[in-house]
PDB file of C-alpha atoms in Angstrom:
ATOM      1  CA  UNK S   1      71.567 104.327  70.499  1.00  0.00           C
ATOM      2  CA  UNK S   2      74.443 102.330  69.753  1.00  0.00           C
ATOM      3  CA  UNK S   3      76.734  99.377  71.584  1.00  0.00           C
ATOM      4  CA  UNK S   4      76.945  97.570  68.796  1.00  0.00           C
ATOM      5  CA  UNK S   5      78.139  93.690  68.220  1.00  0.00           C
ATOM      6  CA  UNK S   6      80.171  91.939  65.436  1.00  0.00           C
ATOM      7  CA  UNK S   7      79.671  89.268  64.175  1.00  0.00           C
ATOM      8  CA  UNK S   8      82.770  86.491  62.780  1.00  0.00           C
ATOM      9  CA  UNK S   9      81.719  83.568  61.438  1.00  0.00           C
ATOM     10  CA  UNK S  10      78.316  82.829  59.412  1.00  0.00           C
ATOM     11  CA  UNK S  11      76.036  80.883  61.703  1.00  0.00           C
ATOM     12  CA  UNK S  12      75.288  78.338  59.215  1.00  0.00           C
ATOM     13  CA  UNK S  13      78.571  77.264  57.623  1.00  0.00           C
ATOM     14  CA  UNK S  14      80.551  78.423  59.835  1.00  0.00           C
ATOM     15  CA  UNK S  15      82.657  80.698  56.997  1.00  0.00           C
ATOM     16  CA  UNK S  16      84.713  83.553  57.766  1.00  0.00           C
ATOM     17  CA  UNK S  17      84.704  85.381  54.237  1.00  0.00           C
ATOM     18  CA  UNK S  18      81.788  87.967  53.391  1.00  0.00           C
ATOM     19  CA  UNK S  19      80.708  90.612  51.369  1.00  0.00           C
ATOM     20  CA  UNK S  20      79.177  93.675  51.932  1.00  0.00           C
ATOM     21  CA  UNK S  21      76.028  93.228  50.796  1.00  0.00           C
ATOM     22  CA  UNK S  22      74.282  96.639  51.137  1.00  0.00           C
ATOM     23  CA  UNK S  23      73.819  99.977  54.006  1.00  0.00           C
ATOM     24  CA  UNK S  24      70.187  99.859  55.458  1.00  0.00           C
ATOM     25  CA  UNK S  25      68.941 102.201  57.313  1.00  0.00           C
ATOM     26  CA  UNK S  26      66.753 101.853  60.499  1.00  0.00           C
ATOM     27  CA  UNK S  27      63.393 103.781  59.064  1.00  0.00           C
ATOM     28  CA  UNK S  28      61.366 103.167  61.238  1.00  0.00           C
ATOM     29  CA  UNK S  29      62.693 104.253  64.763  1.00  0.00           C
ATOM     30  CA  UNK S  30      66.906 105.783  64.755  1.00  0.00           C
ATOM     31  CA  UNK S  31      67.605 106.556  61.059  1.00  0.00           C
ATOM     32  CA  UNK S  32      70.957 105.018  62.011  1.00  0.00           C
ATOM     33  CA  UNK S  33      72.807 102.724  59.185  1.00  0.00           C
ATOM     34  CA  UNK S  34      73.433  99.084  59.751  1.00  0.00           C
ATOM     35  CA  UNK S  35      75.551  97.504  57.003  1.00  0.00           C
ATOM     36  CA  UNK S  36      74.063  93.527  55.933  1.00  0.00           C
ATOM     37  CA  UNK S  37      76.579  91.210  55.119  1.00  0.00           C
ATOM     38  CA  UNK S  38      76.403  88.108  52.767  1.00  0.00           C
ATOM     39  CA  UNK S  39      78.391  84.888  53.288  1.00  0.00           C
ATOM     40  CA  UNK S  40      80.725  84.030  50.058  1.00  0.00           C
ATOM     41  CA  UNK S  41      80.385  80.271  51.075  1.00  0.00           C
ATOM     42  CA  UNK S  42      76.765  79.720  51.414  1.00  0.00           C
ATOM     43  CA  UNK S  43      74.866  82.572  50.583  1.00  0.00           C
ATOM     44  CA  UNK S  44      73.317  83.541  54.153  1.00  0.00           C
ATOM     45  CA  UNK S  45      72.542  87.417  54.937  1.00  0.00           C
ATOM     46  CA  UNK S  46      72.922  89.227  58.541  1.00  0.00           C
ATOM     47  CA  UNK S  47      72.780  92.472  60.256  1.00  0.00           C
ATOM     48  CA  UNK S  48      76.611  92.561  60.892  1.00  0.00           C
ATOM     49  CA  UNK S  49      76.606  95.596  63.091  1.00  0.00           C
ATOM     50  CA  UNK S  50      73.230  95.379  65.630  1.00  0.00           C
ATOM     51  CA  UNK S  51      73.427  96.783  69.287  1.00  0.00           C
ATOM     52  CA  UNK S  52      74.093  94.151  71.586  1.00  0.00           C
ATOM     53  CA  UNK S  53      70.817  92.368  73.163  1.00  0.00           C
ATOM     54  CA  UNK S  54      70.767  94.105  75.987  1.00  0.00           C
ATOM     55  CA  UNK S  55      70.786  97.250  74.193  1.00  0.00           C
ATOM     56  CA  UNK S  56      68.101  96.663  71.564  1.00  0.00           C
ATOM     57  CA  UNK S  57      65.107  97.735  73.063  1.00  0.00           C
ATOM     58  CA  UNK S  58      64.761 101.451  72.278  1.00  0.00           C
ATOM     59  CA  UNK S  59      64.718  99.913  68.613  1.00  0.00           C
ATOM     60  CA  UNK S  60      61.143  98.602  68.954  1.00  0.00           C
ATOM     61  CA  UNK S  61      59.652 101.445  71.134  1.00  0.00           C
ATOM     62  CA  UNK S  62      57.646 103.270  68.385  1.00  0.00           C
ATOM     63  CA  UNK S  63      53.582 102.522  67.634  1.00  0.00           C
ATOM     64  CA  UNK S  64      54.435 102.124  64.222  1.00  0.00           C
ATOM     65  CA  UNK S  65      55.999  98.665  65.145  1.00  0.00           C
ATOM     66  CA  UNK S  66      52.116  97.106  64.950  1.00  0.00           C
ATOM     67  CA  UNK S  67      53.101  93.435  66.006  1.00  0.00           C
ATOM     68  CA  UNK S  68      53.506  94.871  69.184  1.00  0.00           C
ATOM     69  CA  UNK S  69      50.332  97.627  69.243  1.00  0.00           C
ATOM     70  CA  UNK S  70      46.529  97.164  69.150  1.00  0.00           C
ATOM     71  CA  UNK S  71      46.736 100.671  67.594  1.00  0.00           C
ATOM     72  CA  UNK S  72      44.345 100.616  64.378  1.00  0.00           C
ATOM     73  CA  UNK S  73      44.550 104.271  63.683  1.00  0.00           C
ATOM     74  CA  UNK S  74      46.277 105.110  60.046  1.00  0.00           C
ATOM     75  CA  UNK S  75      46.144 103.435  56.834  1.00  0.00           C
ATOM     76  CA  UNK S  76      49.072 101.057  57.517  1.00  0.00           C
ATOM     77  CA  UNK S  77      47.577  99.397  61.107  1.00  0.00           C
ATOM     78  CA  UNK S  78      44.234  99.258  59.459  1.00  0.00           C
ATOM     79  CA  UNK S  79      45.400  97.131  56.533  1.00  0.00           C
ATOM     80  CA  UNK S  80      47.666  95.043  59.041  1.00  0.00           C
ATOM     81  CA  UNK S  81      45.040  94.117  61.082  1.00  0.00           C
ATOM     82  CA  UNK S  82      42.460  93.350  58.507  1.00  0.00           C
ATOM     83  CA  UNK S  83      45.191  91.223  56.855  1.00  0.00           C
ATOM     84  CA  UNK S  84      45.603  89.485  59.615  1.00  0.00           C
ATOM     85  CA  UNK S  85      42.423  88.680  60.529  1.00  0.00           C
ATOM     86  CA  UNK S  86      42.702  86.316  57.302  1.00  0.00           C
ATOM     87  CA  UNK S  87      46.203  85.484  58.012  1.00  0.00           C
ATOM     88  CA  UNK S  88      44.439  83.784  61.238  1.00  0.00           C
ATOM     89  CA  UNK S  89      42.664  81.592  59.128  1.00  0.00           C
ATOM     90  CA  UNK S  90      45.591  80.260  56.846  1.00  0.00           C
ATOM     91  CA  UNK S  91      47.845  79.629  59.840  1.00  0.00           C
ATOM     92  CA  UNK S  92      45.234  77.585  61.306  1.00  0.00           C
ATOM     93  CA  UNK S  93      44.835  75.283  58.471  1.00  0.00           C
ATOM     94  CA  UNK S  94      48.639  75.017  58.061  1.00  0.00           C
ATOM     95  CA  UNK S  95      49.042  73.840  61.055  1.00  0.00           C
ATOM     96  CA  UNK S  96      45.901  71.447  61.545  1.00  0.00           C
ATOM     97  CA  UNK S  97      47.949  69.977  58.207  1.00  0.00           C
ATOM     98  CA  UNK S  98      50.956  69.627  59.402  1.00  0.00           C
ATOM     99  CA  UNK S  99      50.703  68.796  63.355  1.00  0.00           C
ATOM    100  CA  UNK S 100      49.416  66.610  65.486  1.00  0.00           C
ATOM    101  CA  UNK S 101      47.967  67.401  68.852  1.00  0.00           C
ATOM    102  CA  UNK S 102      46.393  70.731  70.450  1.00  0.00           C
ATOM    103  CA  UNK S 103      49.393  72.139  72.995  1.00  0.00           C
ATOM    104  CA  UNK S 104      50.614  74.951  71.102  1.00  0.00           C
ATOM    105  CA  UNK S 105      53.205  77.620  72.236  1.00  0.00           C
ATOM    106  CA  UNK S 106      54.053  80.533  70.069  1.00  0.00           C
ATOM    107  CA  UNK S 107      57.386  82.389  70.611  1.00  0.00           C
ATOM    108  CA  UNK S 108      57.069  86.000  69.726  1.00  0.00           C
ATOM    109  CA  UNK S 109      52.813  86.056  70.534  1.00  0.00           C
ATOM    110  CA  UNK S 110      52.746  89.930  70.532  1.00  0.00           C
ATOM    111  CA  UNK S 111      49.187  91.206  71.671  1.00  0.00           C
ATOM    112  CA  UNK S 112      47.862  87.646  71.618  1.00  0.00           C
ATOM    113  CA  UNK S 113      45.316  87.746  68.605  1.00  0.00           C
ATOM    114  CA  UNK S 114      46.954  84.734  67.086  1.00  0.00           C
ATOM    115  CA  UNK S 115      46.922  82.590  70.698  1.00  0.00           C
ATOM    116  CA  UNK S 116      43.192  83.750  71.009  1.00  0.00           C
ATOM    117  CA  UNK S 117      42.512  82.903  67.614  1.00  0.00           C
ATOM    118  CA  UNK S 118      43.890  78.552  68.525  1.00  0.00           C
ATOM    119  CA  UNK S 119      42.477  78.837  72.145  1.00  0.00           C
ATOM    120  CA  UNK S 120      39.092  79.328  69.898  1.00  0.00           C
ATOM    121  CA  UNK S 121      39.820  76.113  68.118  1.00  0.00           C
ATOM    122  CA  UNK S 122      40.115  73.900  70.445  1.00  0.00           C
ATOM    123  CA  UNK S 123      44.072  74.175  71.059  1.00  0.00           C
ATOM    124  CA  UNK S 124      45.983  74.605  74.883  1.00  0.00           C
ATOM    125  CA  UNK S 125      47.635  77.732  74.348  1.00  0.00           C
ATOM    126  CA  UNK S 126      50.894  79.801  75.746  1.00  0.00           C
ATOM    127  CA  UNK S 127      52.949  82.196  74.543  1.00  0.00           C
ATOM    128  CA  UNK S 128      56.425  83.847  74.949  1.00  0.00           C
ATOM    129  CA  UNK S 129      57.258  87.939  74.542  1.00  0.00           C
ATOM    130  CA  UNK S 130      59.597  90.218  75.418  1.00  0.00           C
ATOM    131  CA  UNK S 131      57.288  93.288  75.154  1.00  0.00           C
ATOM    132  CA  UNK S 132      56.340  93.865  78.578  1.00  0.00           C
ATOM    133  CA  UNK S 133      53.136  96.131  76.783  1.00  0.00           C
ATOM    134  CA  UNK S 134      52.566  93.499  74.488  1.00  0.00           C
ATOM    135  CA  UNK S 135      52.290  90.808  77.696  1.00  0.00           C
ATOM    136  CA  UNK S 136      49.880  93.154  79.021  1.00  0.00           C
ATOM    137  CA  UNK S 137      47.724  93.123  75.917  1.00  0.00           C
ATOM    138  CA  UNK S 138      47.199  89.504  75.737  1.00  0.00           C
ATOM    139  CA  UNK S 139      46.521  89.330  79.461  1.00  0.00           C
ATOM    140  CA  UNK S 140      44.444  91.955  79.630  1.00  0.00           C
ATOM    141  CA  UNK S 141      42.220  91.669  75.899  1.00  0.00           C
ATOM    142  CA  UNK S 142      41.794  87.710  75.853  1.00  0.00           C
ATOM    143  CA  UNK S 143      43.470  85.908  79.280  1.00  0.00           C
ATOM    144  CA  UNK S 144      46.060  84.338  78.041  1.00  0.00           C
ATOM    145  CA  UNK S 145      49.449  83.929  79.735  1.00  0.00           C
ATOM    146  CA  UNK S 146      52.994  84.806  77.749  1.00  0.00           C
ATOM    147  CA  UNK S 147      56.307  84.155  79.290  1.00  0.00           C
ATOM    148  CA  UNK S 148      59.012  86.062  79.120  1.00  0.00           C
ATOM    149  CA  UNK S 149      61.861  84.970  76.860  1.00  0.00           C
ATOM    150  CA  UNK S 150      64.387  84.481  79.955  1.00  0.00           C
ATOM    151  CA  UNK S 151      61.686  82.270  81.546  1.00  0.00           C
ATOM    152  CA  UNK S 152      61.507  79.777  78.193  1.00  0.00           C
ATOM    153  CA  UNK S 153      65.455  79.878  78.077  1.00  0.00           C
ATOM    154  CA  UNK S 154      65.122  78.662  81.317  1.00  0.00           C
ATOM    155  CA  UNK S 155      62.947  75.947  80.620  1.00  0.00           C
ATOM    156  CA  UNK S 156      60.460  77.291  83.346  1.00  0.00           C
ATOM    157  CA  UNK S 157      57.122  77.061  81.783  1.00  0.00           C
ATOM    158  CA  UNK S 158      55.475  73.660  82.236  1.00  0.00           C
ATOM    159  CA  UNK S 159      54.583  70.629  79.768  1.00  0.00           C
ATOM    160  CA  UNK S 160      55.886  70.054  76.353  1.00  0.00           C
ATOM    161  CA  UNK S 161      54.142  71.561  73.295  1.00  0.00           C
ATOM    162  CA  UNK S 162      52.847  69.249  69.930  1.00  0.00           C
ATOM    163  CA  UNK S 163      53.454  72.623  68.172  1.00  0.00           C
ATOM    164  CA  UNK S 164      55.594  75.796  68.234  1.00  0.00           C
ATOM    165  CA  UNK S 165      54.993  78.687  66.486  1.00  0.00           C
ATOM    166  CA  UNK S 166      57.332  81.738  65.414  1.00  0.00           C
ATOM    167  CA  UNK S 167      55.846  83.719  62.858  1.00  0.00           C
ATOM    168  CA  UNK S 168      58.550  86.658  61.893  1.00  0.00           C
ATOM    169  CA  UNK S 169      60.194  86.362  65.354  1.00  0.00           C
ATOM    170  CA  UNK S 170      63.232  84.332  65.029  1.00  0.00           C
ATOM    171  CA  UNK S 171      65.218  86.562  62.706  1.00  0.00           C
ATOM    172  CA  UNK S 172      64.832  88.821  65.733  1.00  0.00           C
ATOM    173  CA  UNK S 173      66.385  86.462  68.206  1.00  0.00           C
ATOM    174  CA  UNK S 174      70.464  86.668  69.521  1.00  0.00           C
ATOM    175  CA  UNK S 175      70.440  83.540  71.385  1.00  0.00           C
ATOM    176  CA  UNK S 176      69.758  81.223  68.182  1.00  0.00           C
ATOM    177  CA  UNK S 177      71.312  77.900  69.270  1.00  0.00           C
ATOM    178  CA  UNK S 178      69.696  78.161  73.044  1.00  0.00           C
ATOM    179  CA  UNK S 179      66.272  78.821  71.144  1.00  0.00           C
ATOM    180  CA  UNK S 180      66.689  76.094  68.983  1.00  0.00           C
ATOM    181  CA  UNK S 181      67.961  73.781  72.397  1.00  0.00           C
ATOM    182  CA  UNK S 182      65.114  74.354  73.866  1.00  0.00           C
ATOM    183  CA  UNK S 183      62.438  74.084  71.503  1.00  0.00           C
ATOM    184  CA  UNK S 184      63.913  70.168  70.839  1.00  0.00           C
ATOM    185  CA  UNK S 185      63.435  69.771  74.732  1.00  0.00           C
ATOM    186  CA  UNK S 186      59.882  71.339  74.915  1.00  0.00           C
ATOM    187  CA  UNK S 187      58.227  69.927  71.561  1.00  0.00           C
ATOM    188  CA  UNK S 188      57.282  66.231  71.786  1.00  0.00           C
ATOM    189  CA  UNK S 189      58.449  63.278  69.365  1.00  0.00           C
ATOM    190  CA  UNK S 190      56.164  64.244  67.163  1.00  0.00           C
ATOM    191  CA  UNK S 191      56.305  67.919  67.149  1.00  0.00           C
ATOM    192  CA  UNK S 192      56.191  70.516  64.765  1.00  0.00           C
ATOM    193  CA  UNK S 193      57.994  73.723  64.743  1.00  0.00           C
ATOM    194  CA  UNK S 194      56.643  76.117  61.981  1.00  0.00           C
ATOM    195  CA  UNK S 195      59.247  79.181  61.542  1.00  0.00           C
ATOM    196  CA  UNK S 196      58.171  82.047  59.148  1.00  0.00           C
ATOM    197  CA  UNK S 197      60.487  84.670  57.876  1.00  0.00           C
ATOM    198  CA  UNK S 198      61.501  87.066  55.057  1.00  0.00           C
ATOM    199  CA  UNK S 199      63.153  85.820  51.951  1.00  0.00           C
ATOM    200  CA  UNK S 200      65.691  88.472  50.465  1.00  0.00           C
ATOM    201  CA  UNK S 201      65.198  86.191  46.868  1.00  0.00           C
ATOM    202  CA  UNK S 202      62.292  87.901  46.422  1.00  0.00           C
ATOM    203  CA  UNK S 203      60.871  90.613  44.070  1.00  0.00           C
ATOM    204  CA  UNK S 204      60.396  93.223  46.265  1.00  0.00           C
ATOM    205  CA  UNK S 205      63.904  93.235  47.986  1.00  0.00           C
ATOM    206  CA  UNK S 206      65.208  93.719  43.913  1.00  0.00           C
ATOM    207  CA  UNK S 207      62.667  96.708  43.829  1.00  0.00           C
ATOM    208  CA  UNK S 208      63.331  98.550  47.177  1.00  0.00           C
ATOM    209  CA  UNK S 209      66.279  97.124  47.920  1.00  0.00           C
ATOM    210  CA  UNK S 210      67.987  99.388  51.162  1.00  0.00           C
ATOM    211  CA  UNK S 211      64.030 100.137  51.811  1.00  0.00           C
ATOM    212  CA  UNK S 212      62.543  96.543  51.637  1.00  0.00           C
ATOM    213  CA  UNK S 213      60.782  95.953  54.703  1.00  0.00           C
ATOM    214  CA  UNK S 214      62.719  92.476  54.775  1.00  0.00           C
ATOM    215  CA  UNK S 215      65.688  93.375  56.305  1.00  0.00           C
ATOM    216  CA  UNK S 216      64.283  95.726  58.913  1.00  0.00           C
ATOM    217  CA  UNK S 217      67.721  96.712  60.329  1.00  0.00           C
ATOM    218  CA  UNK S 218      68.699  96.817  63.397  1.00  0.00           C
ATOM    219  CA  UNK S 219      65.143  94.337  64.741  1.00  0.00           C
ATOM    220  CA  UNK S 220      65.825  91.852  61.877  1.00  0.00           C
ATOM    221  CA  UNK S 221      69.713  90.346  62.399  1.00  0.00           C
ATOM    222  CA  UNK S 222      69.705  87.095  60.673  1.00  0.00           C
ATOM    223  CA  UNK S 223      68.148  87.085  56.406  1.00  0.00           C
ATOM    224  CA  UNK S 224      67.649  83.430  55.159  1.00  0.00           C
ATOM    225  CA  UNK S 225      66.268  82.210  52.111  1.00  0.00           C
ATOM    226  CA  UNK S 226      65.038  78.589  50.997  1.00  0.00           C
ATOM    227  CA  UNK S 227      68.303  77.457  50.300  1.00  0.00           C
ATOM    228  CA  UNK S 228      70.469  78.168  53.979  1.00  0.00           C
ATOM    229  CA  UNK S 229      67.548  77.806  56.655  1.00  0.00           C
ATOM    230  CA  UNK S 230      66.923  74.307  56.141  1.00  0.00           C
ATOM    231  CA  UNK S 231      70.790  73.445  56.392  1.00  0.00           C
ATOM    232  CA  UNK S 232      70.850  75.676  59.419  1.00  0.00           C
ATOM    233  CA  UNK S 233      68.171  73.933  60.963  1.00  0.00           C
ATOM    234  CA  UNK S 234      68.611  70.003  60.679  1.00  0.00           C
ATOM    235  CA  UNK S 235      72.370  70.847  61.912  1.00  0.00           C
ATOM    236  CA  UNK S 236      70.275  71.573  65.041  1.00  0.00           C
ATOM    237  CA  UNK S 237      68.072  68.660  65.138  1.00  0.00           C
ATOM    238  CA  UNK S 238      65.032  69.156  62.709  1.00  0.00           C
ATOM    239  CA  UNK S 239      64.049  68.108  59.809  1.00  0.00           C
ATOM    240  CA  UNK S 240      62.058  70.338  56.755  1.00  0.00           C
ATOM    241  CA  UNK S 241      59.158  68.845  55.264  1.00  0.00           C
ATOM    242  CA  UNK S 242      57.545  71.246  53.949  1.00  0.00           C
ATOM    243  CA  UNK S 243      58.023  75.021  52.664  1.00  0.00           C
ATOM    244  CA  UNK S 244      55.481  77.316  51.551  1.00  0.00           C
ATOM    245  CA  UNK S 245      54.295  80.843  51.554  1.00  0.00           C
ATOM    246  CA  UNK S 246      52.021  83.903  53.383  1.00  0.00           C
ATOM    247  CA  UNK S 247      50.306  84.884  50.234  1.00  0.00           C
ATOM    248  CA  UNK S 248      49.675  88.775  51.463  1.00  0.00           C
ATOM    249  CA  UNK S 249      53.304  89.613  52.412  1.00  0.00           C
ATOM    250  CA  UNK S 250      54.426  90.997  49.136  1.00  0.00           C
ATOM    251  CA  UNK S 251      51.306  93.289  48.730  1.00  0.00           C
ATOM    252  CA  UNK S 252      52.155  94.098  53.169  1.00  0.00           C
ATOM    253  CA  UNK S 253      56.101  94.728  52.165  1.00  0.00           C
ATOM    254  CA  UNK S 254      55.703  96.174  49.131  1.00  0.00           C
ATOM    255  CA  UNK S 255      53.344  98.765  51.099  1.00  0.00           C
ATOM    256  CA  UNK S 256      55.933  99.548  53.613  1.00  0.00           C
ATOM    257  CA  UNK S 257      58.865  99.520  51.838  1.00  0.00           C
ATOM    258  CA  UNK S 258      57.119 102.280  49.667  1.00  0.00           C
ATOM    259  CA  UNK S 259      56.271 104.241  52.814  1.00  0.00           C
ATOM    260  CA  UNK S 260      60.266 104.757  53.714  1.00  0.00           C
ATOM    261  CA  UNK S 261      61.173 106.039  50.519  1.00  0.00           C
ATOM    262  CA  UNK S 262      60.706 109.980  50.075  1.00  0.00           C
ATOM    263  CA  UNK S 263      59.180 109.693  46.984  1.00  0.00           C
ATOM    264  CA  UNK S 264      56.678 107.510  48.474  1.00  0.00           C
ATOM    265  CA  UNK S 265      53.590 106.448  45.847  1.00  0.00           C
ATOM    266  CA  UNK S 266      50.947 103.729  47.736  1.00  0.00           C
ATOM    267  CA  UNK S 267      48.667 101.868  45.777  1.00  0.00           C
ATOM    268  CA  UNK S 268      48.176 101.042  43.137  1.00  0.00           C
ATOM    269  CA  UNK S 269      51.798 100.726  42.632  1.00  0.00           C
ATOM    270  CA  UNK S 270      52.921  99.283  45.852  1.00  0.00           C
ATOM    271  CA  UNK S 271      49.451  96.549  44.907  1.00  0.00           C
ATOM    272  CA  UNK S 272      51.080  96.043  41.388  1.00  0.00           C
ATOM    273  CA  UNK S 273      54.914  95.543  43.094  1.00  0.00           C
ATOM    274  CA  UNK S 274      53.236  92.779  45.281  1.00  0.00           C
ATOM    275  CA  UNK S 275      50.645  91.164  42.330  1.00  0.00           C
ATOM    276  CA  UNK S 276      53.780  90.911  40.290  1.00  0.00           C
ATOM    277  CA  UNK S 277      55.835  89.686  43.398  1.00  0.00           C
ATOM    278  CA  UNK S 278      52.992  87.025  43.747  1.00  0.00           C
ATOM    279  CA  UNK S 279      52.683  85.475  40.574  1.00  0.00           C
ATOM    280  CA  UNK S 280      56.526  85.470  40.178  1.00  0.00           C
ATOM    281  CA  UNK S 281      56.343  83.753  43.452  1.00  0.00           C
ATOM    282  CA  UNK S 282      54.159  80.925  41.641  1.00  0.00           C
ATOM    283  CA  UNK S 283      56.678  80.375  39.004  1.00  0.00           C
ATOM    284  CA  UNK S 284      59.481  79.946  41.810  1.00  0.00           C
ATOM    285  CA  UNK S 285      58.818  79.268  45.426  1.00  0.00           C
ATOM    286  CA  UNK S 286      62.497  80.255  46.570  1.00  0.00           C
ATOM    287  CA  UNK S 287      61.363  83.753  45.186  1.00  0.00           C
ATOM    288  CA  UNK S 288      58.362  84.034  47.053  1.00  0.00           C
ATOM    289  CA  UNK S 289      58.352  87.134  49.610  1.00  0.00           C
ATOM    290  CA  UNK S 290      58.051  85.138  53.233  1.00  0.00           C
ATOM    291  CA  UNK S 291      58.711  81.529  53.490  1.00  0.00           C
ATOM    292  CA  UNK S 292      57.098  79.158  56.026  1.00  0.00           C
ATOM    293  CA  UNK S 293      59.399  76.594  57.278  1.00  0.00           C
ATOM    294  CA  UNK S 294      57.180  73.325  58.397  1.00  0.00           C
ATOM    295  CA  UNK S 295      59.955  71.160  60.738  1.00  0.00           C
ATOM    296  CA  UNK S 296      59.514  68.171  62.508  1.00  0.00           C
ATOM    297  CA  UNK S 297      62.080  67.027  65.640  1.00  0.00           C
ATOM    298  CA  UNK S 298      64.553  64.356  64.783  1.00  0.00           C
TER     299      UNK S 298
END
């Protein structure tokens, strides 16, 4: 598997002078390297080396990628989806916070528990996949319809949306500026877009480093932290008002990140990486493991 891209120019300054940051390698499906870059202007991270879109399929066709999978057999799925099932909860309360309205579409909806979960209260729901198995599952287990990515790029699914969703999807996504396009034509005046994604500032990423789930090479391309995202985003047309955290990612990453190395020791020392991840977290947000970006359309 290869056909890879390059990229030239950081995608939020706009700088053409990097550094190699560090070599990760793609655990989880290839074992092939991918080298991250950092930007020496503003600090950004990115996959400088991933196969080209059309190419980057075979990278997510494993069980072990569970945002795809209803699979709850093995130690990791069964603390992923029992996490989650709490995770439910705190995304619904974020967003009944920070949004007004009930039409909700969530980019990246995988097997649909998180759609099923705002259909239940009260909210109009749709989603949007590439995973033609993970369409399936969200048809098939709770009747609710995802689009395909090409069909949102196209602006062919009907309505605008009072909120949009994408929890750990959009450092996955090539066509950034087209996403962003079209979520400012789908969300209305007073929408909210919520985007949730890794945060290389964190503990963890010192600990594991070319393990750290964060990066996720080749899936993961782009790695922001608190301080580029929101410049990237109000240059295209939103505004951050709020940032805040998924508590249970450290204890999640720290758990996974263990599970690539070879001298791989689970809890209580993966527990301990992520309590101490946590509280450092407390002490300074832009250190916290995930960060949830709360926007609102300008």
């Amino acid at each position: 598997m290869s056909n890879r891209i390059e990229f030239s120019s950081c995608i939020v300054c706009g700088a053409t002078s990097f550094t190699d940051e560090l070599v990760v390698t793609d655990w989880l499906v290839s074992n092939e390297d991918f080298l991250v870059k950092e930007c020496n202007a503003c600090s950004f991270r990115f996959t400088s080396n991933p196969p080209a879109a059309e190419h980057a399929g075979p990278y997510y066709e494993t069980e072990e990628y569970v945002e795809h999978s209803d699979n709850a057999e093995g130690f990791i799925n069964v603390v992923y989806h029992k996490a989650r099932t709490w995770m439910l909860k705190y995304k619904l309360r974020l967003i009944r916070k920070h949004s007004k309205g009930k039409r909700l579409l969530d980019l990246g909806s995988g097997s649909g528990y998180f759609l099923n979960s705002m259909k239940n209260s009260g909210y109009v729901v749709n989603g949007v996949e590439i995973s033609d198995k993970a369409v399936a599952l969200c048809q098939s287990k709770f009747g609710i319809k995802a689009y395909s990515p090409t069909k949102f790029l196209a602006n062919e699914i009907p309505g605008e949306f009072d909120v949009a969703t994408m929890w750990h999807v959009f450092e996955h996504v090539y066509s950034y500026n087209e996403y962003f396009d079209m979520l400012h034509k789908k969300l209305s005046n007073d929408g909210t877009l919520i985007i949730a994604m890794p945060n290389f500032y964190c503990l963890e990423e010192r600990i594991y480093r070319k393990y750290w789930n964060g990066y996720d090479t080749p899936r993961h391309i782009w790695h922001f932290n608190p301080s580029t995202f929101p410049k990237f985003a109000k240059d295209r047309g939103f505004e951050m008002v709020k940032m805040t955290s998924l508590p249970l990612d450290p204890f999640y990453n720290s758990m996974i990140s263990a599970s690539y190395k070879k001298s791989f020791t689970f809890l209580p020392i993966t527990a301990l990486v992520g309590l101490c991840s946590l509280i450092w977290s407390i002490f300074s947000f832009k250190r916290t493991s995930s960060v949830v970006y709360v926007m609102k359309k300008v």
